[in-house]
CSV table of C-alpha atoms in Angstrom, one decimal:
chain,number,residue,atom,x,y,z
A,1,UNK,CA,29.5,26.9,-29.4
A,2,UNK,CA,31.3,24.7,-26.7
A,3,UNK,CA,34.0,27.1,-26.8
A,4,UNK,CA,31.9,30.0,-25.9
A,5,UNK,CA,29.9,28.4,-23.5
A,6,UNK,CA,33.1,27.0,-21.6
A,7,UNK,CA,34.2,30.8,-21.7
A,8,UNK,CA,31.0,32.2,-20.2
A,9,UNK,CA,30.9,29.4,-17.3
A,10,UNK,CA,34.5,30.0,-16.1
A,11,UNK,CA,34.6,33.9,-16.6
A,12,UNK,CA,34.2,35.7,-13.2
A,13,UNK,CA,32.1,38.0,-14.4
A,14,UNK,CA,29.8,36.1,-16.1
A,15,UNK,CA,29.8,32.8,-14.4
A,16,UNK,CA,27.0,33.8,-11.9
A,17,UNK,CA,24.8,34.9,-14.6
A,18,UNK,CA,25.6,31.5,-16.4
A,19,UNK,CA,24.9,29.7,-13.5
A,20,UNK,CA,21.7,31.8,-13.2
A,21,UNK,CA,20.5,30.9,-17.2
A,22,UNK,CA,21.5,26.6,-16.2
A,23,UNK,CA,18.9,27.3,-13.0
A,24,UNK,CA,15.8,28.5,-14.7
A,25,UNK,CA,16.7,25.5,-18.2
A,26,UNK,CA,16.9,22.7,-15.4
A,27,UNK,CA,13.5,23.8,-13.4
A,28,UNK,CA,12.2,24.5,-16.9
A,29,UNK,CA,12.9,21.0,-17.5
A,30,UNK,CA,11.9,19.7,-14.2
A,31,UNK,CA,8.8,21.1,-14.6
A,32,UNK,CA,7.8,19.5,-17.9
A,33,UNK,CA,9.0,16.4,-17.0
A,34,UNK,CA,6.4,16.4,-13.6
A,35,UNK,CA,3.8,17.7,-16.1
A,36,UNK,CA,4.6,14.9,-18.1
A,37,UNK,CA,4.7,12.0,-15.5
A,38,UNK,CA,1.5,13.4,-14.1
A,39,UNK,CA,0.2,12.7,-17.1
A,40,UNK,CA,0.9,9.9,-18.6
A,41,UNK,CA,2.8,7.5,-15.5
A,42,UNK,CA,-0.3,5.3,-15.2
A,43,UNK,CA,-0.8,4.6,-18.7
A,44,UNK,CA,2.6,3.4,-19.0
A,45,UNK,CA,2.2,1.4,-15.8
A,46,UNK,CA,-0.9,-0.6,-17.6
A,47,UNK,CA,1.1,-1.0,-20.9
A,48,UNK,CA,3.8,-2.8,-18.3
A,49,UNK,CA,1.5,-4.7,-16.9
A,50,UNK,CA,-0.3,-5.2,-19.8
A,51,UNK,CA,3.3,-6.1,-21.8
A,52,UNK,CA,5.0,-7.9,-19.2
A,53,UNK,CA,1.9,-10.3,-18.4
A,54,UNK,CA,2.3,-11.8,-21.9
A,55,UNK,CA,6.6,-12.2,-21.8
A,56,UNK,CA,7.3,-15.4,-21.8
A,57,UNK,CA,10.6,-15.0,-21.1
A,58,UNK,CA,10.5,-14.2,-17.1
A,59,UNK,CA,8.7,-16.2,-14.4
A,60,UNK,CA,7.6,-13.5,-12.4
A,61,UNK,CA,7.4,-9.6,-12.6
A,62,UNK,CA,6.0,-7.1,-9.7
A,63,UNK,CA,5.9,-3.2,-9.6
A,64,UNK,CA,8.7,-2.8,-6.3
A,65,UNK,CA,10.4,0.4,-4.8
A,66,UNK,CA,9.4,3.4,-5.1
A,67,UNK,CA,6.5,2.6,-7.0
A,68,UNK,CA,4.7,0.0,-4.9
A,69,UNK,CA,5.4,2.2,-1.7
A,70,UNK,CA,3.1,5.5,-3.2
A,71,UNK,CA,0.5,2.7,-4.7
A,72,UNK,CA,0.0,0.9,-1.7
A,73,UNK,CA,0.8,3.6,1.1
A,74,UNK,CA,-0.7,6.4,-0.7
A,75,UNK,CA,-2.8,5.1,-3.4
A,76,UNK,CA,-1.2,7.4,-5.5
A,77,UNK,CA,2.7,7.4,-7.0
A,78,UNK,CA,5.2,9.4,-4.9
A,79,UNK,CA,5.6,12.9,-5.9
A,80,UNK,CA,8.8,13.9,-7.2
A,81,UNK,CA,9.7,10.1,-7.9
A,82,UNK,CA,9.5,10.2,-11.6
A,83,UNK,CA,10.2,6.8,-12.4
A,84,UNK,CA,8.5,3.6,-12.4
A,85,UNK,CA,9.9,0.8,-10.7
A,86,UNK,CA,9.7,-3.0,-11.5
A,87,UNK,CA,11.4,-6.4,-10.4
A,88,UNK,CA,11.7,-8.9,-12.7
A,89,UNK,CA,13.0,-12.8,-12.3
A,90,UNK,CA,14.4,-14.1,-15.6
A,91,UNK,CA,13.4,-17.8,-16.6
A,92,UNK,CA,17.2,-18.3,-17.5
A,93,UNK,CA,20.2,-15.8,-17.3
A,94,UNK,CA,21.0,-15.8,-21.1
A,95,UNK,CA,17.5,-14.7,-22.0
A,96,UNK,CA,18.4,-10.9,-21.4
A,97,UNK,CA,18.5,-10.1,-24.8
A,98,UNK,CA,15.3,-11.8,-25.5
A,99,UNK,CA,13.9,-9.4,-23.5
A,100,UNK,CA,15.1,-7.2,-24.5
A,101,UNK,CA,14.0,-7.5,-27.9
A,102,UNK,CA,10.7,-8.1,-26.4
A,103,UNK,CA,10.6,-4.9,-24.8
A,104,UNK,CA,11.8,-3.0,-27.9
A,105,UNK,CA,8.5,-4.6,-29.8
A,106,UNK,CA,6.4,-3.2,-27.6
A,107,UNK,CA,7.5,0.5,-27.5
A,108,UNK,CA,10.2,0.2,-24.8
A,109,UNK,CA,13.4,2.2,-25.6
A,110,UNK,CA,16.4,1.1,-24.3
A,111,UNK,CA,18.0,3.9,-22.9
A,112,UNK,CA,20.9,2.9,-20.7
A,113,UNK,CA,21.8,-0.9,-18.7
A,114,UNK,CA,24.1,-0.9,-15.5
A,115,UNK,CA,26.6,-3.9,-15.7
A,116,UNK,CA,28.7,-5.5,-13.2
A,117,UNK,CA,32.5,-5.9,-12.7
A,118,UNK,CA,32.0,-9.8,-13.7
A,119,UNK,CA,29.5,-8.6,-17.2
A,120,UNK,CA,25.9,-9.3,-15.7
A,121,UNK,CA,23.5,-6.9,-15.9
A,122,UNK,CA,21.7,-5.5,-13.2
A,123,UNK,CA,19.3,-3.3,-14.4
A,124,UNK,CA,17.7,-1.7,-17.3
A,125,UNK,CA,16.2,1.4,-17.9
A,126,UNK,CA,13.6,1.8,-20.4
A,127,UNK,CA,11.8,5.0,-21.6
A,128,UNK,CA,8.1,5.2,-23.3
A,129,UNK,CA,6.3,8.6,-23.8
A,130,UNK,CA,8.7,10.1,-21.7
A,131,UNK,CA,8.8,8.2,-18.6
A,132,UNK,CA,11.2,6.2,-17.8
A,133,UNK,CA,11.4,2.7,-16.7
A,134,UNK,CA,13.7,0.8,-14.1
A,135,UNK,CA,13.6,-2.9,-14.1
A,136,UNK,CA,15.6,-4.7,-12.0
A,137,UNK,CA,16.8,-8.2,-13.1
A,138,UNK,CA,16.3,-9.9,-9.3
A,139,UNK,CA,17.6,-13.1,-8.1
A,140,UNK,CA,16.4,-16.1,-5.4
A,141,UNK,CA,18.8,-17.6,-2.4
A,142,UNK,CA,18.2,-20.3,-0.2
A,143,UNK,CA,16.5,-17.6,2.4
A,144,UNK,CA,15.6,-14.3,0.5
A,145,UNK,CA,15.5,-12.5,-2.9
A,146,UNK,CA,17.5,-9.6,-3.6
A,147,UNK,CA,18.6,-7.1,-6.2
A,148,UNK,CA,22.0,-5.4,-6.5
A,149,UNK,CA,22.0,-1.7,-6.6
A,150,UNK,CA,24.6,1.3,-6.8
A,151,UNK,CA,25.0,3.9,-4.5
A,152,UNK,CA,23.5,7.1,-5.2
A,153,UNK,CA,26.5,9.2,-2.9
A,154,UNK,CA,29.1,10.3,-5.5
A,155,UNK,CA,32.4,9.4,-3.6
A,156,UNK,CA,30.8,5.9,-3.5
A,157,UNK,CA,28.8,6.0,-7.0
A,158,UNK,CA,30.4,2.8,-8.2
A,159,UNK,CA,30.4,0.8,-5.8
A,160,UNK,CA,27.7,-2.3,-5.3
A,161,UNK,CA,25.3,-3.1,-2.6
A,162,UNK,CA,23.1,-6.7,-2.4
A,163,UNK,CA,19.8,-5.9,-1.1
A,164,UNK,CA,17.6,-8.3,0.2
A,165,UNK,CA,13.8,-8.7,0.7
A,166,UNK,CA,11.4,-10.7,1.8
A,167,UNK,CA,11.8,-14.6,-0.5
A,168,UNK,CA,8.6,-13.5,-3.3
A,169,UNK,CA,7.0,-16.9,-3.9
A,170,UNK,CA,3.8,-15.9,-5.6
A,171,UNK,CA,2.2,-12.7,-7.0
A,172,UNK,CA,-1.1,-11.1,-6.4
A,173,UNK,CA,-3.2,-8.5,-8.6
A,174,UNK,CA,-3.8,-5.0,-6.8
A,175,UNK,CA,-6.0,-2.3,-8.0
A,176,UNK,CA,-4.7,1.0,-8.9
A,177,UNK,CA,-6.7,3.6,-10.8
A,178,UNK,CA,-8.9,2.0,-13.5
A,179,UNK,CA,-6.7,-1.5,-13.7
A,180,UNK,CA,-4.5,-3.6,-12.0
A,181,UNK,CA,-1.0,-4.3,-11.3
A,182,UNK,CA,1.3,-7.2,-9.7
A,183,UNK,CA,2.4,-6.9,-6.3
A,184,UNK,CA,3.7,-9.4,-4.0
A,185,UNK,CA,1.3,-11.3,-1.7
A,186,UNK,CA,3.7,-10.5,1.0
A,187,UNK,CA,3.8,-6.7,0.1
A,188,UNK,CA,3.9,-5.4,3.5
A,189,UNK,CA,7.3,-7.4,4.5
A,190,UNK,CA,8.8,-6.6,1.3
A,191,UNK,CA,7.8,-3.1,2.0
A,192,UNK,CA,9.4,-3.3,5.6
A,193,UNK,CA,12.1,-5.0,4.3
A,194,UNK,CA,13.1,-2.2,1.8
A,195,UNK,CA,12.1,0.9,4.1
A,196,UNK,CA,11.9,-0.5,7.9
A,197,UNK,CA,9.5,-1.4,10.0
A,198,UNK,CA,8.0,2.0,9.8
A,199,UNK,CA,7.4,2.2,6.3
A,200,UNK,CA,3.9,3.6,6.6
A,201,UNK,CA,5.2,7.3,7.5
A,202,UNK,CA,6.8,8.7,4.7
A,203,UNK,CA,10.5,9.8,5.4
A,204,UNK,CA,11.6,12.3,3.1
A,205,UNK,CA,15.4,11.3,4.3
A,206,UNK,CA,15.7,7.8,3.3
A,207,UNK,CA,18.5,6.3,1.8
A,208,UNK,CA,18.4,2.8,0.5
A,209,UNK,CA,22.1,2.4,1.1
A,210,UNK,CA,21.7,3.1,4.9
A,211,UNK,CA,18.9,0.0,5.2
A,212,UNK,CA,21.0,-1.9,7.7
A,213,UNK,CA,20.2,-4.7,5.1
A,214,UNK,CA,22.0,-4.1,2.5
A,215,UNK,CA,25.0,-5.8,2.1
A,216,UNK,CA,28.4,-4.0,0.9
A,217,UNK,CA,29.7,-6.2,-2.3
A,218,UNK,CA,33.7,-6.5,-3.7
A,219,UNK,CA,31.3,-5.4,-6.9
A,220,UNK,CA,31.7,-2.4,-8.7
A,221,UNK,CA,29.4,-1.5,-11.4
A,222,UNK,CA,29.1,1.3,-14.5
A,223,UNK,CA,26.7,2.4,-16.8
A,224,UNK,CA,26.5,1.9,-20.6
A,225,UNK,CA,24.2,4.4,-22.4
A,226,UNK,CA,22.2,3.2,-25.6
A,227,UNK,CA,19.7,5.8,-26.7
A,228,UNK,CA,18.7,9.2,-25.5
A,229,UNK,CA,15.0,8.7,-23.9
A,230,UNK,CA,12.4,10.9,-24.7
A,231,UNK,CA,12.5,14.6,-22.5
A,232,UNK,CA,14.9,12.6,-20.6
């Protein structure tokens, strides 16, 4: 079957009409996956809350990113950003895979982890009726918190940026829909922080890797898959 399809791809006469088929099965797929989010994205953002407020294992977790910026600019989650976005701060660095295990007990999938040059992890992504989760394992320094993240531009796909924010100190509860979730008291910095000062006018253009503060890394960092998420 690989064969054949390899064949009709490359062919000149049939490559267009391949390329026609791929377009309609990815919006197909796109679709169903918005359908899907729309649907079910807050009830897997109270079973985080809910899940994550009882882990012993981190100090402190808030919803960050993406996330935060449609729930607290828009009271409602970003369309097209069909994910859901959280920080966590481990109590110790070898307690991953306690977490991990914790996660898996309570419906989390483990569907992929990216790693750094030196073995720490740096994220994981988790799925659960279909939606997938990032959570990103964030640190402390002497003046701000931060995260490390990979570029999204493909010449540049490996490589590692540091990306502070605003030093999260303590957590508050904010409402969204029928519950609530953690958010950090100083929301608005971290919110400026991540997207610039002008954060409250959505920018369809940003780029996290342009925020002049991000900080290039001698890091480079890959992906190890697990499990094939849900409609993922």
């Amino acid at each position: 079957m690989k064969i054949i399809k390899t064949i009709i791809r490359e062919c000149k006469f049939t490559s267009k009409f391949y390329q026609f088929l791929s377009k309609i099965k990815y919006d197909l797929l796109l679709n169903k996956q918005k359908d899907n989010f729309e649907k079910n994205s807050c009830k897997v953002m109270r079973e985080i809350q809910l899940s994550l407020s009882d882990c012993g294992i981190i100090s402190m977790f808030f919803f960050m990113f993406g996330t935060l910026l449609g729930v607290y600019r828009d009271k409602k989650l970003i369309k097209n950003d069909m994910d859901i976005d959280v920080g966590v701060y481990l109590l110790e660095e070898n307690s991953l895979q306690d977490f991990r295990a914790y996660m898996e007990d309570k419906g989390f999938c483990l569907i992929h982890f990216y790693t750094l040059t030196d073995g720490r992890v740096i994220q994981d992504s988790y799925e659960k009726d279909g939606i997938k989760i990032d959570i990103a394992f964030l640190q402390k320094s002497a003046d701000y918190d931060y995260c490390y993240l990979m570029y999204e531009e493909e010449s540049k796909k490996e490589n590692v940026l540091l990306f502070p924010f605003v030093s999260v100190k303590e957590i508050e509860k904010y409402a969204f829909s029928d519950f609530q979730i953690n958010v950090p008291k100083q929301t608005e910095q971290y919110l400026a922080d991540t997207y610039g000062e002008d954060w409250k006018q959505p920018n369809p253009k940003y780029k996290y890797w342009e925020n002049p503060n991000a900080k290039n890394t001698e890091f480079t960092a890959s992906i190890v898959y697990c499990n094939k998420g849900e409609g993922l």
